[in-house]
XYZ file of C-alpha atoms in Angstrom:
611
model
C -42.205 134.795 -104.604
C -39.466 132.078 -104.282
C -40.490 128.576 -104.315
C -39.403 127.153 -101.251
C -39.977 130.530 -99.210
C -42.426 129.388 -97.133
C -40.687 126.263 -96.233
C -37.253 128.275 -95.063
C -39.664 130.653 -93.076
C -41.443 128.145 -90.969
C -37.930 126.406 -90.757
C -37.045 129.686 -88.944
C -40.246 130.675 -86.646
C -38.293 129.724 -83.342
C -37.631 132.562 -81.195
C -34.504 134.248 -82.216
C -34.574 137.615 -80.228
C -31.883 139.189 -82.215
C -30.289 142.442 -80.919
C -30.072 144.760 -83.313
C -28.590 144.276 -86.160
C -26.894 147.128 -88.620
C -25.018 148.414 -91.969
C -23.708 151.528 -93.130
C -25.122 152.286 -96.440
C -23.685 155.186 -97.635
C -19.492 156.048 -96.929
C -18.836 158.254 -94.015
C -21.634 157.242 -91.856
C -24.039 159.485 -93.908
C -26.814 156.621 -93.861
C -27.144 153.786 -91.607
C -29.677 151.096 -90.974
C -30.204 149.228 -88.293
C -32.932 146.358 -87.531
C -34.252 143.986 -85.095
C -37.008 141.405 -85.350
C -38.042 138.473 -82.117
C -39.223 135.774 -84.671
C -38.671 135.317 -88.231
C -42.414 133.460 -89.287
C -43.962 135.271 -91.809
C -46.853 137.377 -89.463
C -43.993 138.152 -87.276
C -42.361 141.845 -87.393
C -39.511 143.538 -88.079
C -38.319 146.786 -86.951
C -36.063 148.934 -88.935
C -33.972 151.965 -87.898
C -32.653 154.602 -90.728
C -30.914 157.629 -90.041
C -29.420 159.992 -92.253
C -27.655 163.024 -92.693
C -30.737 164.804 -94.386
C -32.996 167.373 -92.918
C -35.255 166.198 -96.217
C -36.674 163.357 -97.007
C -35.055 159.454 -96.514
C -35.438 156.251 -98.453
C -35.332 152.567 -98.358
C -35.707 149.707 -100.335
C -35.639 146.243 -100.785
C -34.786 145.453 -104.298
C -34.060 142.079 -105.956
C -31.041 143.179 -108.155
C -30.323 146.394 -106.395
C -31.841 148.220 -109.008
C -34.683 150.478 -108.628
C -36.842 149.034 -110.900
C -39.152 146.117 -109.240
C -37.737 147.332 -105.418
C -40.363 147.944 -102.301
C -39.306 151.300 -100.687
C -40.285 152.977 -97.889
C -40.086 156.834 -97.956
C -40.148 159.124 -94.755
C -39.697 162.723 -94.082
C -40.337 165.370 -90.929
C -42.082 168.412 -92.316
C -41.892 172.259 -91.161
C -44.205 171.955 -88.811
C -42.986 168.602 -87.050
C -45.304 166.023 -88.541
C -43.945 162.460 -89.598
C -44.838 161.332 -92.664
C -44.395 157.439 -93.698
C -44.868 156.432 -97.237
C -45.195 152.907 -98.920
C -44.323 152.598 -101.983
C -43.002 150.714 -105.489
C -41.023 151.543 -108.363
C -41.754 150.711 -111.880
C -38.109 151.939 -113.187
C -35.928 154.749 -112.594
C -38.704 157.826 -112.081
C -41.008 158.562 -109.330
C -42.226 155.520 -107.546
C -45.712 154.776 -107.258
C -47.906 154.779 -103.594
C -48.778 151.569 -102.944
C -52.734 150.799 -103.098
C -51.918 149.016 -99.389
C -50.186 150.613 -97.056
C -48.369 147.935 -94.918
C -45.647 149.704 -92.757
C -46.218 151.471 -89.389
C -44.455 154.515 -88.168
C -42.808 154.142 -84.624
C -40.546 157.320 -84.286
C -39.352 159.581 -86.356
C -37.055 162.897 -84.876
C -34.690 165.186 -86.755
C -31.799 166.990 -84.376
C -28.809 168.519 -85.726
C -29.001 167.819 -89.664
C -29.929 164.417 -89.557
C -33.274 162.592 -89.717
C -33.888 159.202 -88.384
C -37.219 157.169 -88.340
C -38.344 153.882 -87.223
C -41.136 152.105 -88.574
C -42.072 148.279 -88.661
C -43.788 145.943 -91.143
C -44.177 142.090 -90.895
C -41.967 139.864 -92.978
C -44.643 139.037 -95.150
C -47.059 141.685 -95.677
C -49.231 139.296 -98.874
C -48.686 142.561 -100.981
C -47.769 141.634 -104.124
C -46.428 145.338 -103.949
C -44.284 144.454 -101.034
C -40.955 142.413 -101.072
C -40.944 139.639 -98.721
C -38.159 139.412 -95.977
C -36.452 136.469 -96.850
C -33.849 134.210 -95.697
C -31.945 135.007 -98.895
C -29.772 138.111 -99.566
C -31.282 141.318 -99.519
C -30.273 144.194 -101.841
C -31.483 147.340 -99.525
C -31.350 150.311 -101.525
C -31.209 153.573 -99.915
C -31.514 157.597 -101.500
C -32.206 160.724 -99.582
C -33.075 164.429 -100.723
C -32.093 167.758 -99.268
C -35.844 169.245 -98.946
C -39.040 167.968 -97.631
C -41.098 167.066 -100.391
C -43.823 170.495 -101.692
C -47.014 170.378 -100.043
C -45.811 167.010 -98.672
C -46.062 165.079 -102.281
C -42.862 163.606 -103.858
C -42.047 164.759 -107.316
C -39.437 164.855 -109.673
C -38.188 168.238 -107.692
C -37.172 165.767 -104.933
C -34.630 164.084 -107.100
C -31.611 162.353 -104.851
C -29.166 163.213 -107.601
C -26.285 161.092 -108.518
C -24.415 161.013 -104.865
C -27.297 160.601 -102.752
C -28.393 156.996 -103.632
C -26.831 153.281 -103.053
C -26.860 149.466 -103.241
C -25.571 147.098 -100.269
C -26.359 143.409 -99.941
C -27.565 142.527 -96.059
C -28.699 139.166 -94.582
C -31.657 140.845 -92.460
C -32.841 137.526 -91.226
C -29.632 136.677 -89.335
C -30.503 134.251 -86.567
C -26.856 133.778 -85.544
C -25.618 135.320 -82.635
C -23.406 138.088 -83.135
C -21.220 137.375 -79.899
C -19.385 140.385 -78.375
C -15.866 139.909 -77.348
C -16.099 140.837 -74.278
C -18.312 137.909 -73.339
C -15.728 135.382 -74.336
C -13.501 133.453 -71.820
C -10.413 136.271 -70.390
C -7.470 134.326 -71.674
C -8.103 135.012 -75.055
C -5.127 134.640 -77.700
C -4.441 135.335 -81.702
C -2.230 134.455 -84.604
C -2.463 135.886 -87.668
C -2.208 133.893 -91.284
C -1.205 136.947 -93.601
C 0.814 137.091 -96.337
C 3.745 140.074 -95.959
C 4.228 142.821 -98.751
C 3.365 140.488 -101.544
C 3.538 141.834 -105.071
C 0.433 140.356 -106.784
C 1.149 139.471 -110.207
C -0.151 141.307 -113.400
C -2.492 138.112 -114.511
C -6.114 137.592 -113.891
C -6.416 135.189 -111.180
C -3.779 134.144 -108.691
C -4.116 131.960 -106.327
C -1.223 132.099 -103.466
C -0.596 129.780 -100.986
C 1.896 130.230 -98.075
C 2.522 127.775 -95.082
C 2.288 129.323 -91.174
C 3.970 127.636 -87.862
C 0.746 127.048 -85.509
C 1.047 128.266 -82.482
C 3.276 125.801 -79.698
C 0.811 124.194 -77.283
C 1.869 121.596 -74.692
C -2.369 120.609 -74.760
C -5.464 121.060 -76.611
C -7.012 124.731 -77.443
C -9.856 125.404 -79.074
C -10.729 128.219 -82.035
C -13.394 130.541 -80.854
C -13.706 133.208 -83.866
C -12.169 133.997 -87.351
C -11.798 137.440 -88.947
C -10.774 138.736 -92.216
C -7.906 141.276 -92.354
C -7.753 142.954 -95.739
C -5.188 145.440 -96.263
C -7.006 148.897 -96.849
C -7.607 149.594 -100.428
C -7.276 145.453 -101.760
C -11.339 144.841 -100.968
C -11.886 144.087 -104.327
C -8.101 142.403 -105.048
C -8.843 139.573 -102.150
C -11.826 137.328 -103.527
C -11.303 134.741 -101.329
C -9.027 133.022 -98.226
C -9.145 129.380 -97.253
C -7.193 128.217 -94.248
C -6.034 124.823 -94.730
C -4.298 121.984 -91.910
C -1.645 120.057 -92.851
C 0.011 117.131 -91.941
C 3.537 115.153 -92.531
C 4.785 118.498 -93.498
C 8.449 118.391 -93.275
C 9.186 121.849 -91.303
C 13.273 121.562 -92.159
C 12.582 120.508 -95.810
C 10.536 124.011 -95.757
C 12.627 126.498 -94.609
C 16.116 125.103 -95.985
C 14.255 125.184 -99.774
C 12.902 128.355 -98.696
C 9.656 127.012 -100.289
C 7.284 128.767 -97.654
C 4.868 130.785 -99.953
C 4.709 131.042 -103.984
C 1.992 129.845 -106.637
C -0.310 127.198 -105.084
C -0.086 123.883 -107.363
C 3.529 124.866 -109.024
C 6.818 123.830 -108.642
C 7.257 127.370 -106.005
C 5.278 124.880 -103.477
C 6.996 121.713 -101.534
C 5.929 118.529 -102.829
C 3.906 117.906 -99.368
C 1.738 120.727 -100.397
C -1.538 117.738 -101.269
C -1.225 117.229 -97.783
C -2.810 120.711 -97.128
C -6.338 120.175 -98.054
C -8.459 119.733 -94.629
C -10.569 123.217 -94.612
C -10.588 124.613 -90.640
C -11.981 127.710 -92.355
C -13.428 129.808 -95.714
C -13.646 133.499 -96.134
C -15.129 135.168 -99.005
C -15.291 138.765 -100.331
C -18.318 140.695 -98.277
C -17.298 138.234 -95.670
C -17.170 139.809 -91.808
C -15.922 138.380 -88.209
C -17.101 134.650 -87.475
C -18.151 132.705 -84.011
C -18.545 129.242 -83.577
C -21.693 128.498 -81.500
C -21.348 128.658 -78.065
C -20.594 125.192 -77.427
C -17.757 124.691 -80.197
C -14.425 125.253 -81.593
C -11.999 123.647 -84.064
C -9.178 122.093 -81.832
C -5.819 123.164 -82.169
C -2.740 122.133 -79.875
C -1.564 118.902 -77.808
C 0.674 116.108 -78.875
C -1.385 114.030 -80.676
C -1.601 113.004 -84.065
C -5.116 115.355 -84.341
C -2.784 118.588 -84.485
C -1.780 119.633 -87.375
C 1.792 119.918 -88.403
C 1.448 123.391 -90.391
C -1.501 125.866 -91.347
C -1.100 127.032 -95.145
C -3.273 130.043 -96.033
C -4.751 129.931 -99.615
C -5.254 133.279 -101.433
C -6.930 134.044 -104.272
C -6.612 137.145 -106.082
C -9.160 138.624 -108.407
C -6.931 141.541 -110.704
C -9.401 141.603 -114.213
C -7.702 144.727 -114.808
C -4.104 143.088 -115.147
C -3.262 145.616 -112.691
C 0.616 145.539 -111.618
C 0.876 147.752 -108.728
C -1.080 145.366 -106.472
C 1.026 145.179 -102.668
C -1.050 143.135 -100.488
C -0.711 141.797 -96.622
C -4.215 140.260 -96.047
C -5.144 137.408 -93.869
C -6.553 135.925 -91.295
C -6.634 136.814 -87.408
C -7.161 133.761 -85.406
C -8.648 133.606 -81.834
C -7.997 130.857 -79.301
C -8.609 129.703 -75.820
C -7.675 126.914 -73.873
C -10.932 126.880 -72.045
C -11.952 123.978 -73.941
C -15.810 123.893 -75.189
C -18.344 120.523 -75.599
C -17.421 119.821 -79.359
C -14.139 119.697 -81.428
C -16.092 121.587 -84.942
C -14.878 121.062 -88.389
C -15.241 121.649 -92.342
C -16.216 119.867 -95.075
C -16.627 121.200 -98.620
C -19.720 119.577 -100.767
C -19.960 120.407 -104.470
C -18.069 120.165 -107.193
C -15.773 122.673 -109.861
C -14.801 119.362 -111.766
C -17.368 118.690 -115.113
C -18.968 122.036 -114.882
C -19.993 123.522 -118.107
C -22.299 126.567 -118.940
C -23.387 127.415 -122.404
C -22.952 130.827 -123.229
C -26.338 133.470 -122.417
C -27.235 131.333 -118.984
C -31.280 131.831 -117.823
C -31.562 129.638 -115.144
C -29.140 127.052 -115.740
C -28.632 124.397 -113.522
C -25.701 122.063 -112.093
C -25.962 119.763 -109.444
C -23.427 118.153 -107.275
C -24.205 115.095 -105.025
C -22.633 114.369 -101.395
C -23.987 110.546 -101.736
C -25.167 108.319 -99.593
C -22.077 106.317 -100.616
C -19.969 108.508 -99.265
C -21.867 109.184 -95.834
C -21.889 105.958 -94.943
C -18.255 106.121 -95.434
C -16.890 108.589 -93.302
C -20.401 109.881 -90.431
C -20.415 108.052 -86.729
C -23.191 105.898 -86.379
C -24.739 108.527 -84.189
C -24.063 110.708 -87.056
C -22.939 114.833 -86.994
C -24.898 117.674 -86.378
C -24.338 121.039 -89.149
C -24.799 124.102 -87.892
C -22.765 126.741 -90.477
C -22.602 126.819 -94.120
C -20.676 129.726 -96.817
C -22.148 129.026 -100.441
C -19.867 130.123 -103.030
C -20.351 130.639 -106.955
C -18.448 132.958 -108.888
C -19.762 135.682 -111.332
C -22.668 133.631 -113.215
C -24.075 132.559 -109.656
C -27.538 133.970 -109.568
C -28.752 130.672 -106.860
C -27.039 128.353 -104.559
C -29.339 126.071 -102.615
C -28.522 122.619 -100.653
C -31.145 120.401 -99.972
C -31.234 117.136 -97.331
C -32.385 113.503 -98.494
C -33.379 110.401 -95.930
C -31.016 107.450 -96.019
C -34.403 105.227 -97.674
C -35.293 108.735 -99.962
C -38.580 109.224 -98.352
C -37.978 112.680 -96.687
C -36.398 115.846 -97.745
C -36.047 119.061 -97.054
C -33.918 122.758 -97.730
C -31.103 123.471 -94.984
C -29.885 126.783 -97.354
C -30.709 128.486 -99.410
C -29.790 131.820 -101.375
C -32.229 132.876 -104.505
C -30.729 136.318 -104.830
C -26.638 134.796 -104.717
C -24.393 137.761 -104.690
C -21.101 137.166 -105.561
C -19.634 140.279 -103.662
C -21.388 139.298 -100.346
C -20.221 135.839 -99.333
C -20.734 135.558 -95.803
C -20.513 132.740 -93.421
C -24.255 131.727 -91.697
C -25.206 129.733 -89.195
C -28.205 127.399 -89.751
C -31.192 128.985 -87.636
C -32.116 124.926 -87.305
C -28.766 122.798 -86.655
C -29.428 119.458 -88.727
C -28.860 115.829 -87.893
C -27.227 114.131 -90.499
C -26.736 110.298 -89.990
C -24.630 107.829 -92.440
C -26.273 107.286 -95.579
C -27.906 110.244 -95.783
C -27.694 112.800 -99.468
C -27.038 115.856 -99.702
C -27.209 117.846 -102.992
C -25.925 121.264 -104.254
C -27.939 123.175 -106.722
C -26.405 125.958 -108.857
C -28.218 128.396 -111.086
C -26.207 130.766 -113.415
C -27.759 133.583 -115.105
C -25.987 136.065 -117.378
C -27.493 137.454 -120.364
C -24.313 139.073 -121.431
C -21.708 136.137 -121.567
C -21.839 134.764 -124.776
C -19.610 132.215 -124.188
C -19.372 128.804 -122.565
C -17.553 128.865 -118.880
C -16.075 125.956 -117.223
C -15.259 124.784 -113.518
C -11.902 126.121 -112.579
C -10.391 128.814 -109.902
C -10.681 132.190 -112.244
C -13.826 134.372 -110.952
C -14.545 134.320 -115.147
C -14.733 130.546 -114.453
C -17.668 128.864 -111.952
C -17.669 126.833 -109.052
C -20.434 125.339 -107.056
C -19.535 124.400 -103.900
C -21.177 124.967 -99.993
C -18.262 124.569 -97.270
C -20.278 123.289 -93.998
C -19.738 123.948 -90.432
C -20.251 120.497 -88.080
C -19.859 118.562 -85.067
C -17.900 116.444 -83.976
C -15.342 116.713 -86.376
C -14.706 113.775 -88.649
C -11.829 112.646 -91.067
C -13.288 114.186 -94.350
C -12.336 116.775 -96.272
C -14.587 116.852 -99.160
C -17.561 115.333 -100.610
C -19.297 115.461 -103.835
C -19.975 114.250 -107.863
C -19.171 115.560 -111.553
C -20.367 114.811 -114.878
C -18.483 114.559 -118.222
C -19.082 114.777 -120.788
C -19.118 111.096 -122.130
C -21.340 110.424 -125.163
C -24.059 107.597 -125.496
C -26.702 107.245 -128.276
C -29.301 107.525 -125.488
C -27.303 110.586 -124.648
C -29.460 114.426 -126.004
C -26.482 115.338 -127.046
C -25.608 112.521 -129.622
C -29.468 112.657 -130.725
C -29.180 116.261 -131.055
C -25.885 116.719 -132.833
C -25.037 113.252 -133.467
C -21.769 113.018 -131.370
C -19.509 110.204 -131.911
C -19.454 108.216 -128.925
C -16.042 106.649 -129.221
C -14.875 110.439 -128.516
C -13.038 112.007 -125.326
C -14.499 114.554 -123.158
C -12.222 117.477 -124.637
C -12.905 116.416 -128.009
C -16.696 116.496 -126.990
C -16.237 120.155 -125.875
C -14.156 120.872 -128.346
C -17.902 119.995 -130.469
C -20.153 121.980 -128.440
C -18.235 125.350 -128.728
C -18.337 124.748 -132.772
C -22.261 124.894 -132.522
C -22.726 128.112 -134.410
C -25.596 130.093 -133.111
C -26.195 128.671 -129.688
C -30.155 128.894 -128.994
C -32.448 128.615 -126.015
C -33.230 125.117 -127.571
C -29.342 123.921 -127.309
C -28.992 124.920 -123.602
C -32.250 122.849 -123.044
C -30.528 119.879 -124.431
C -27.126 120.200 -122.080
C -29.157 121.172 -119.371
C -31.196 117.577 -119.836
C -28.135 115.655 -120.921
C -26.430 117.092 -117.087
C -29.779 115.609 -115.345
C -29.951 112.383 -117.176
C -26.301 111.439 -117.252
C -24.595 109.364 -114.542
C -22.479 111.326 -111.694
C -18.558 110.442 -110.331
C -19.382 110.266 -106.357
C -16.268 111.601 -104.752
C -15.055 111.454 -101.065
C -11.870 112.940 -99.645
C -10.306 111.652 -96.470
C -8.112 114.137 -94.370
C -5.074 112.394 -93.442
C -2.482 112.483 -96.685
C -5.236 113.014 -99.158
C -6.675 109.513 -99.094
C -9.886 108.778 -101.286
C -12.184 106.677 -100.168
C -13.271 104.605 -103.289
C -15.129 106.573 -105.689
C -18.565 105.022 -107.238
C -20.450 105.785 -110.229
C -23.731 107.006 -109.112
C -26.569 107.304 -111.347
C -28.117 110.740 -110.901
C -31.334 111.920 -112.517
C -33.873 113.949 -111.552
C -36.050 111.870 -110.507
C -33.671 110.022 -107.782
C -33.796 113.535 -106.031
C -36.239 115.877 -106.841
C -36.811 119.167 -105.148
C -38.358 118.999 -101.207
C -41.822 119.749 -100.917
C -42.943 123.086 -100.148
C -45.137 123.749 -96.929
C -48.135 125.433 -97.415
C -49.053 127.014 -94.084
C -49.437 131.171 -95.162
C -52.515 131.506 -96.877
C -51.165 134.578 -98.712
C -48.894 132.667 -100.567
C -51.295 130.132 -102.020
C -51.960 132.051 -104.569
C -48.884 133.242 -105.606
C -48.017 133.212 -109.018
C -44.540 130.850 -108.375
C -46.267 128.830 -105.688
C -45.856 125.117 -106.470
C -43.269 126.000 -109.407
C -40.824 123.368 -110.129
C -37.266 124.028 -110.755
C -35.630 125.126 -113.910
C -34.751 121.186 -114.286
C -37.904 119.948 -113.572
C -39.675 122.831 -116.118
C -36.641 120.989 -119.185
C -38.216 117.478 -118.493
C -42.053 119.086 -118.499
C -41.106 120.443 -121.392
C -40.136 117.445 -122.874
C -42.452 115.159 -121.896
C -45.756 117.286 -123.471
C -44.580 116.985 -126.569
C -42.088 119.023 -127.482
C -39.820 116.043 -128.052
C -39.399 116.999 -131.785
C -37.953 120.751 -131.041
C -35.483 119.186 -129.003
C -34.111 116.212 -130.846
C -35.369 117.204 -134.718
C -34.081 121.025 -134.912
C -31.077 121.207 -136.591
């Protein structure tokens, strides 16, 4: 059970009455899934839809790794004589699943015409099985398989195997309360640009990240942005990892196109010295990423003559190639929709988190890394009445395993989780709208909470822009839009003697930051122990605060803020299921939190004393 499930679910029991939602599971349209659910508290139920080319029996699952072993599937089949046949079940690995002792779904239809079998059943969100998944609001692996046969004498067995073709992973958000608005319900003078780069030979290195500037559109008065949709040349799903679309400002349009500096390596000499002045996010994409609406009642502004409109749009690609691959052509981007039937609120972007100071030691279980939007900066740059969020896209890169953002009170009385995602996949990055828009008034905190897990990389990783490198960062969707671009804080790695790292290696404190790293990676045999001892060091060393304006990359003045874990600890947890109060990670503190336990019942010894 996560820890703060409860407290997302009751965040979400308003009425939602989704239409259905759907994914295609398996290429060609061979197995689809659809779903539908009216609220999203955890009695409530949801209704699920497979269908598949089978005339044997179908499976689903929720796993939480999209493996088999660990997943809650649901097994159905239509025998000779036309009786449906609903099965609940578990896996304990890769062989025949077990029957549940508690069988918690309920057959609504099941009908097989011309080769393919579909069934609907229903189950509620939480069924208190321990031999159930719960629907949550984080990423759900759904696992699917189907065999040719019914199963003998109606019993699955190993003769039922789904063989090596008939079986796959795909990451869903089933609890989607945002409105998936159809186009033909938006205002009839729709128009588009596209932001797409043209035949570009993407170079033979592991990460690129290309940046190219666009003309906006010419308009005499204000417009606004209704929707945002990837266009990814067919074949380059895996090439384009992300796409950020940037605004820009004293851009000097002549300058551009008589230096013929319109497109090349972001941050190089290939890119006009003005290029700083593109940093004001209208808009991320990520990989797994699909069509986006603002909310009925907003859109980012574009057009009219004043000083609001930007002067350019420059479209930020990055390229994931790990295989060194020359033969990469690509012409993805961006299709933008407008209208000048102008909506209620002008909607922007800000990015909270941080890539700056981030360090994980190699073999990651759990590891934490923080970033603070603080109070400091809110104050700063939020109206007095303040702005409301209503959107958020987390992103991590390949050691992501969590991303969650939590909301502190201007006085640090009250708290609570906006997002959260506790099964992070970095190949399904898709832009959500809060089911709850927030209030956020000046003053206010907002943290970012990373967890990286990776048994396999035994080495330490660093912030930077390579998917082999991390970020932590949460790009949210507001009203009314303000003059800030980012918002955030870092650590480095700056010695003290009350430091765990000087009392644990004996660092000399007169020493840089790189020659400080430079010590860490010549700890021979890294241990469980030694990532205790960064992890504590990152929780009980001070933080930069950082806070971008958008016109011409001004900073408003940066503080030091002392961060520990005690200035913002996790929110509470609402107790109001009694199924979960007995579940075995109910109450569990955080990874952090666990380090400082740790410490504090005597283990003080292991930490500082090992050597």
């Amino acid at each position: 059970m996560e820890t703060a499930l409860l407290f997302i679910l009751l965040l979400l029991c308003n009425f939602v009455n989704t239409e259905d939602l759907s994914a295609s599971l398996a290429a060609g349209g061979k197995f689809n899934v659809s779903w539908s659910f009216s609220e999203t508290t955890p009695d409530s139920e949801i209704v699920f839809t497979i269908s598949a080319h089978t005339e044997g029996w179908v499976g689903l699952g929720f796993s939480p790794n999209g493996a088999m072993t660990g997943a809650d599937l649901i097994v159905a089949w239509i025998d000779s004589e036309g009786t449906s046949h609903l099965m609940d079940m578990h896996a304990t690995g890769n062989w025949l699943p077990l029957v549940d002792s508690s069988q918690d779904v309920s057959l609504v239809s099941a009908l097989e015409v011309n080769g393919v079998t579909s069934v609907t059943f229903k189950r509620k969100i939480n069924t208190c099985d321990d031999e159930d998944a719960v629907i949550m609001t984080s990423t759900t692996r759904l696992i699917y398989a189907f065999g040719d046969t019914d199963p003998t004498n109606n019993v699955l067995s190993p003769l039922n195997y789904h063989g090596a073709t008939n079986r796959g992973v795909k990451s869903v958000y089933l609890l989607d309360t945002a409105s998936k608005i159809p186009d033909e319900s938006l205002p009839d003078d729709l128009q588009y640009f596209d932001l797409n780069v043209t035949d570009y030979h993407v170079p033979a290195a592991d990460t690129t990240y290309h940046c190219s500037f666009h003309d906006p559109p010419q308009l005499d008065t204000k417009h606004h942005i209704l929707s945002i949709e990837p266009l990814i040349t067919k074949g380059n799903e895996a090439l384009v990892h992300h796409m950020v679309f940037y605004a820009c400002w004293g851009v000097d349009k002549e300058h551009l196109r008589n230096n013929n500096k319109t497109e090349g390596i972001c941050a190089t000499p290939e890119m006009p010295e003005f290029e700083s002045s593109c940093f004001n996010v209208e808009y991320a994409w990520a990989i797994g990423g699909s069509k986006f609406y603002w909310p009925a009642h907003t859109g980012v502004p574009i057009g009219g003559n004043d000083s609001s409109s930007p002067d350019y749009y420059m479209l930020q690609m990055h390229y994931d190639n790990p295989q060194l691959l020359d033969t990469w052509v690509d012409s993805s981007g961006l299709r933008v929709t407008y209208t000048s039937n102008l909506r209620e609120k002008d909607a922007g972007t800000i990015q909270v988190g941080t890539v700056d100071g981030l360090i994980v030691p190699p073999k990651p279980e759990n590891f934490e890394y923080i970033s603070i939007c603080h109070t400091s900066c809110t104050e700063q740059w939020m109206p007095d009445d303040g702005v409301t969020v209503f959107g958020y896209l987390l992103h991590a890169h390949l050691l992501g395993a969590k991303i969650k953002l939590d909301w502190y009170s201007k006085d640090g009385c009250q708290s609570e989780v906006l997002a959260e995602d506790n099964f992070y996949d970095f190949n399904y990055q898709e832009n959500r709208l809060l089911p709850v828009p927030k209030k956020l008034l000046p003053g206010e905190t907002l943290k970012v909470t990373c967890t990286y897990t990776d048994s396999s990389r035994d080495r330490f990783t660093y912030g930077g822009e390579p998917s082999t490198d991390e970020m932590c960062l949460v790009f949210l969707n507001y009203y009314p839009k303000q003059q800030i671009s980012t918002c955030g804080s870092y650590t480095s790695i700056n010695i003290n003697q009350t430091d765990p790292l000087y009392q644990r290696w004996g660092f000399n404190t007169s020493s840089n930051v790189e020659d400080n790293i430079e010590l860490l990676e010549e700890v021979a045999n890294w241990s469980k122990e030694d990532t205790l001892v960064l992890q504590r060091s990152y929780y009980e060393t001070d933080h930069y605060s950082f806070c971008t304006k958008v016109s011409f990359h001004i900073n408003y003045p940066n503080v030091l803020v002392p961060i520990s874990p005690q200035s913002y600890p996790d929110p509470p947890v609402s107790q109001g299921n009694s199924c979960l109060q007995d579940a075995p990670n109910n109450g569990a503190k955080s990874t952090a939190s666990s380090y400082l336990v740790y410490s504090v019942v005597g283990l003080f010894s292991l930490v500082y004393n090992l050597s």
